[in-house]
């Protein structure tokens, strides 16, 4: 059956060569009960390992069933072991965290038998070795003798032709040793049993051949009894491990050692929390940058607001508004969209009061005034202001009935500023500590006032170019030159310009020349073709233009009131829809689009400044996430490696019992997959408890606010991939060395 011809085995160890055995010649037949003896270090174990294909040899020839094996690959030896060999070790090599039943069953599961097929067989074998009453006991709780009987049961169940036992009684008392040897003898019938022992007397009566080794050589090889060689060698059958069995083992391994389960759980929980909170904190930054981004144009950032324009870029008509207002989810439409996003600052000279806030049409005011009344005249306003604000901390009367002036920089150059009278005050409790003063102050003004204000704003938001003599001149913020002013002294279709404009023409005459005014802003584009009807000087300024303030308005282009309105009073190119509930936003958006409108929720609106920051944050987020994942991977790999180190023996055992590298990896994969999933979903449950307010943890609330389902899924996938990579790395390490080497290092 097995034949060695001048076989030698050397160990190479850091440049040193040690001899396992040298020039062994040996022939072993089926049916033999071979006993090998010799002092420690004489090469017995090495010989057994080579014979059982656990270790390689360096010289000579080994024949298995008359087949030379020098060309055998690792896979061939694996097959050989699975078909022929069952090992029994001095240190039992059992899975301590498994029960007796599970240990015996393990070989069968690894060799492709179905669970249902093996049950009776396992029970029968356990019965044979006399451990039925312990079948559900964990192996760690058994005595040495009992453990070795489990190992024998395990060797028996596979029904291999060869059983190799390396000092099976080495750790046992004499009574147990006797049991074990007797058991081996029983098993031995028709098989080839090779036993290493120091205790010759115990085995003498059974042995058919006794081999003595000394210093790596066989010094005696004595056949005591003749054996009948069976005609045919029955190979042990095996197939690939079934998927179900891999899962069975993976699940079993997840839970069989509770401290290990908890440690892994803690590591995976840590990864989960780290990943999710990192991602959430970035989403939060992104969200804030986003908000900051569109603050530039949109001050009213209500979640309920949708900005609408007509797809054909024409102005809204009354019918359009009617259609929109009919939509069920629409609360109201703000036609003068511009004013929603504008702020006003006003000041009162006498007391030095300065107020700053959003302007809204008075009809939007709801609730009760703290003091005063609603506006009645164009220049009257109501102020809604936090009650602990400096200027009103002693009561609404501090600002009520005071006369203010508008203080926006550009307003200096516009038509005469109406004085503003505060006729009503509403004080309210401000809860949002992050909201800075001013942003939470609101002015409610009359419609007429808003109209004028809008014209002013439109001019301010617009790029205004005037074409004199084929050349464009642009109006600049804070400078009166080329600014457009309305005047009732100018006829429609004409313009009055400063006499300085004469210099723009070759003939030094502006009068009767063509003047084209072009304006463009984020809402619309327009142009006006005019004829210069007159020019003004400092002296004639007020007389010709009707404006009293030459110093602030010199250089401005005066046009007819109606022409002015046609340029700047165009609220209806863009409006805003407010929905009843944030939830209705998407649905309403779709409905508006069906009406031929372009509709964008203000929260989706990004202006350029914001976009760049967002882009940077996105790249940064990606980089940090990748770095974090790598760091987490290595940290957790090292921790998991330490946790799993105690499992090296287990995986080596699997290997010796016939599991391939892939099998081991898959079984570990499954274990880590289950564990990481449990950790992940525990955390999700924890999050949900917060969502439904059973728990109330601030940190979790942030996660909830800033992570979407997509991101939860993404993080889960990352976690699973990480656990998969960890398992791959770990199993690669195990398989770097031969099974027997790993085993010897660990035990
Ligand atoms: P026995 O089982 O008879 O006690 P071994 O087969 O274990 O003897 O060892 C035979 C020889 O091989 C000894 O000299 C031992 O030092 C050497 N040896 C065994 N295993 C290794 C190893 N992994 N690396 C280096 N030398 C080894
Ligand atoms: Mg030994």
PDB file of N, CA and C and ligand atoms in Angstrom, residues 11 13 18-20 39-47 167, ligand 1:
ATOM      1  N   UNK A  11      14.553  19.646   7.417  1.00  0.00           N
ATOM      2  CA  UNK A  11      13.883  20.901   7.768  1.00  0.00           C
ATOM      3  C   UNK A  11      14.846  22.040   7.530  1.00  0.00           C
ATOM      4  N   UNK A  13      15.555  25.741   8.394  1.00  0.00           N
ATOM      5  CA  UNK A  13      15.086  26.715   9.366  1.00  0.00           C
ATOM      6  C   UNK A  13      16.085  27.841   9.517  1.00  0.00           C
ATOM      7  N   UNK A  18      17.897  20.840   9.527  1.00  0.00           N
ATOM      8  CA  UNK A  18      17.752  19.786  10.523  1.00  0.00           C
ATOM      9  C   UNK A  18      17.243  18.548   9.804  1.00  0.00           C
ATOM     10  N   UNK A  19      17.649  17.424  10.268  1.00  0.00           N
ATOM     11  CA  UNK A  19      17.213  16.203   9.623  1.00  0.00           C
ATOM     12  C   UNK A  19      16.005  15.635  10.349  1.00  0.00           C
ATOM     13  N   UNK A  20      14.936  15.404   9.601  1.00  0.00           N
ATOM     14  CA  UNK A  20      13.765  14.734  10.175  1.00  0.00           C
ATOM     15  C   UNK A  20      14.029  13.239  10.225  1.00  0.00           C
ATOM     16  N   UNK A  39      13.168   6.778  20.710  1.00  0.00           N
ATOM     17  CA  UNK A  39      13.192   7.871  21.685  1.00  0.00           C
ATOM     18  C   UNK A  39      12.720   9.165  21.015  1.00  0.00           C
ATOM     19  N   UNK A  40      12.512  10.132  21.859  1.00  0.00           N
ATOM     20  CA  UNK A  40      12.016  11.419  21.368  1.00  0.00           C
ATOM     21  C   UNK A  40      13.032  12.047  20.425  1.00  0.00           C
ATOM     22  N   UNK A  41      12.556  12.585  19.324  1.00  0.00           N
ATOM     23  CA  UNK A  41      13.454  13.236  18.364  1.00  0.00           C
ATOM     24  C   UNK A  41      14.036  12.286  17.346  1.00  0.00           C
ATOM     25  N   UNK A  42      13.596  11.047  17.374  1.00  0.00           N
ATOM     26  CA  UNK A  42      14.188  10.072  16.464  1.00  0.00           C
ATOM     27  C   UNK A  42      13.560  10.113  15.077  1.00  0.00           C
ATOM     28  N   UNK A  43      12.486  10.899  14.906  1.00  0.00           N
ATOM     29  CA  UNK A  43      11.922  11.075  13.574  1.00  0.00           C
ATOM     30  C   UNK A  43      10.585  10.381  13.340  1.00  0.00           C
ATOM     31  N   UNK A  44       9.973   9.896  14.399  1.00  0.00           N
ATOM     32  CA  UNK A  44       8.721   9.146  14.249  1.00  0.00           C
ATOM     33  C   UNK A  44       7.593  10.030  13.687  1.00  0.00           C
ATOM     34  N   UNK A  45       7.416  11.179  14.340  1.00  0.00           N
ATOM     35  CA  UNK A  45       6.322  12.053  13.884  1.00  0.00           C
ATOM     36  C   UNK A  45       6.558  12.504  12.450  1.00  0.00           C
ATOM     37  N   UNK A  46       7.785  12.840  12.173  1.00  0.00           N
ATOM     38  CA  UNK A  46       8.107  13.286  10.822  1.00  0.00           C
ATOM     39  C   UNK A  46       7.741  12.213   9.806  1.00  0.00           C
ATOM     40  N   UNK A  47       8.074  10.981  10.135  1.00  0.00           N
ATOM     41  CA  UNK A  47       7.754   9.876   9.230  1.00  0.00           C
ATOM     42  C   UNK A  47       6.239   9.748   9.037  1.00  0.00           C
ATOM     43  N   UNK A 167       1.359   8.929  18.811  1.00  0.00           N
ATOM     44  CA  UNK A 167       1.304   8.855  20.273  1.00  0.00           C
ATOM     45  C   UNK A 167      -0.096   9.123  20.804  1.00  0.00           C
TER      46      UNK A 167
HETATM   47  P1  LIG B   1       9.815  12.253  17.271  1.00  0.00           P
HETATM   48  O1  LIG B   1       8.446  12.375  16.804  1.00  0.00           O
HETATM   49  O2  LIG B   1      10.418  10.918  17.071  1.00  0.00           O
HETATM   50  O3  LIG B   1      10.025  12.749  18.648  1.00  0.00           O
HETATM   51  P2  LIG B   1      10.293  14.248  15.285  1.00  0.00           P
HETATM   52  O4  LIG B   1       9.883  13.565  14.059  1.00  0.00           O
HETATM   53  O5  LIG B   1       9.338  15.197  15.886  1.00  0.00           O
HETATM   54  O6  LIG B   1      10.733  13.151  16.362  1.00  0.00           O
HETATM   55  O7  LIG B   1      11.655  15.017  14.985  1.00  0.00           O
HETATM   56  C1  LIG B   1      12.694  14.441  14.253  1.00  0.00           C
HETATM   57  C2  LIG B   1      13.787  15.469  14.062  1.00  0.00           C
HETATM   58  O8  LIG B   1      13.354  16.480  13.246  1.00  0.00           O
HETATM   59  C3  LIG B   1      14.231  16.094  15.369  1.00  0.00           C
HETATM   60  O9  LIG B   1      15.635  16.232  15.373  1.00  0.00           O
HETATM   61  C4  LIG B   1      13.564  17.434  15.357  1.00  0.00           C
HETATM   62  O10 LIG B   1      14.383  18.388  16.017  1.00  0.00           O
HETATM   63  C5  LIG B   1      13.487  17.718  13.884  1.00  0.00           C
HETATM   64  N1  LIG B   1      12.288  18.490  13.591  1.00  0.00           N
HETATM   65  C6  LIG B   1      11.033  18.101  13.734  1.00  0.00           C
HETATM   66  N2  LIG B   1      10.178  19.056  13.350  1.00  0.00           N
HETATM   67  C7  LIG B   1      10.943  20.106  12.962  1.00  0.00           C
HETATM   68  C8  LIG B   1      10.664  21.417  12.442  1.00  0.00           C
HETATM   69  N3  LIG B   1       9.437  21.860  12.229  1.00  0.00           N
HETATM   70  N4  LIG B   1      11.711  22.230  12.153  1.00  0.00           N
HETATM   71  C9  LIG B   1      12.972  21.827  12.337  1.00  0.00           C
HETATM   72  N5  LIG B   1      13.297  20.599  12.801  1.00  0.00           N
HETATM   73  C10 LIG B   1      12.303  19.753  13.103  1.00  0.00           C
END
